[in-house]
Amino acid sequence: MPNLFPRKYIHYVLSVWIFSSCIDSFDPSLSAYEDVLVVDGLISNIDTTYTVFLSRTVSNIDEDVPTEEGAIVQITDDVGNTETLTEVSSGKYQSNPETFTGKIGHSYQLHIKTADGKEYESDTCYLNPPYSIDSISYQKDKEWNADNSEEQDGLAIYINASPDKEASTYLRWSYQEDWKFSIPQPENYYIAPDNSIVYQVAENVYCYKSNASSEIILHSLANLTTDQVTNKLVYFIPSGESDRLTNRYTTLITQYTISKEEYEFWNKLEESTEDVEDIFGSQPYSLTGNISNINDPDEMVAGYFQVAGVSTQRIFIDYNDIYQLGLPMGGDLDCQIDSLFLEDYLGYSLFTLYSELKSNGYGFVAPIQESNVTIGLIRCAKVCSDCTKTGDIDPPSYWVD
């Protein structure tokens, strides 16, 4: 089950809001908040293994996240059942899907006892019925880049959804992207020891990349006359800025039906971390989650125990779909080529020049010929001739070309 943020990002962001929400003057003391428990967990109606991550805050996104080991982590429901989670790795606690699955219409509470004896519990959270995802659509669009200096062409991803009659009117989305890409300079030749040029079928031409969303994407129907979600923009892909749309692309969108309290938490978190580089920006309120220390309610605890009705849907988009929209397609690699001429390497044969090129981590693009005589070689950065330098050679398990 996807969580909102990649692991490191959530700890950095939560550190930012902890620091910022406690500021009374321009020169605050942050030392009291440098070792705050972070709780990141979600249960839903999906029959799966649920995970709760326990760790400590970091003030720098490049720092390793300190985990909370040796805790007793339990989830209880409103009919008296208790599930004790197992620590499968440092700070990562998981349920057993054979003994525990979230049920729509029931309420759940998280209990934590850390190795030093401190006890924490969440608010009691109701598992809402999920909204159904009716469709995912896309269309050509424009959006300003990060510094608002220019508009970029790209692909806008939209969602349409319908409610369960008893569902909450508050929604959140996350998405998981996977895509197939190819390298621009496949190695179709090699030089044999006798200096002959041999054609070969290039290896590592196609690979796969993945990305988990880090945005906070919310929607409230509370003050609207409709209970339908129509053409809600989930995210935008600048098509010329990466290789996402150059071959085959897929996104799995996860839709969470959440409580009003959880919606307000994410909404405030989004507002308070719009510029995470400036933790001394505006802090209009103190942001708190739904977890507290049983014996010390004044202790700061970061994170949120999420309980949500979940629905998912996947869509595939192919190169031809993007081509027909007339969108620019690009990559994020600087794949310039260099020419190496034998006359500049006295004493080198074609094979020794090729061998040195390869030993120094370059890709061999093609020979340079003049009047059917090879006079040099064209090289490129290895990342431009071997897709495994930036991606995985094996496709995701569900992948179909």
PDB file of C-alpha atoms in Angstrom, residues 131 133 168 179 181 243 256 354 365:
ATOM      1  CA  TYR A 131     -14.891   6.431  -3.791  1.00  0.00           C
ATOM      2  CA  ILE A 133     -12.398   5.673  -9.708  1.00  0.00           C
ATOM      3  CA  SER A 168     -16.633  10.871   3.333  1.00  0.00           C
ATOM      4  CA  TRP A 179       8.082   3.803 -17.631  1.00  0.00           C
ATOM      5  CA  PHE A 181      12.893   4.134 -21.955  1.00  0.00           C
ATOM      6  CA  ASP A 243      12.287  10.372 -20.774  1.00  0.00           C
ATOM      7  CA  TYR A 256      -7.943   7.621  -0.398  1.00  0.00           C
ATOM      8  CA  TYR A 354      38.885   1.268 -28.336  1.00  0.00           C
ATOM      9  CA  VAL A 365      29.084   5.032 -30.717  1.00  0.00           C
TER      10      VAL A 365
END
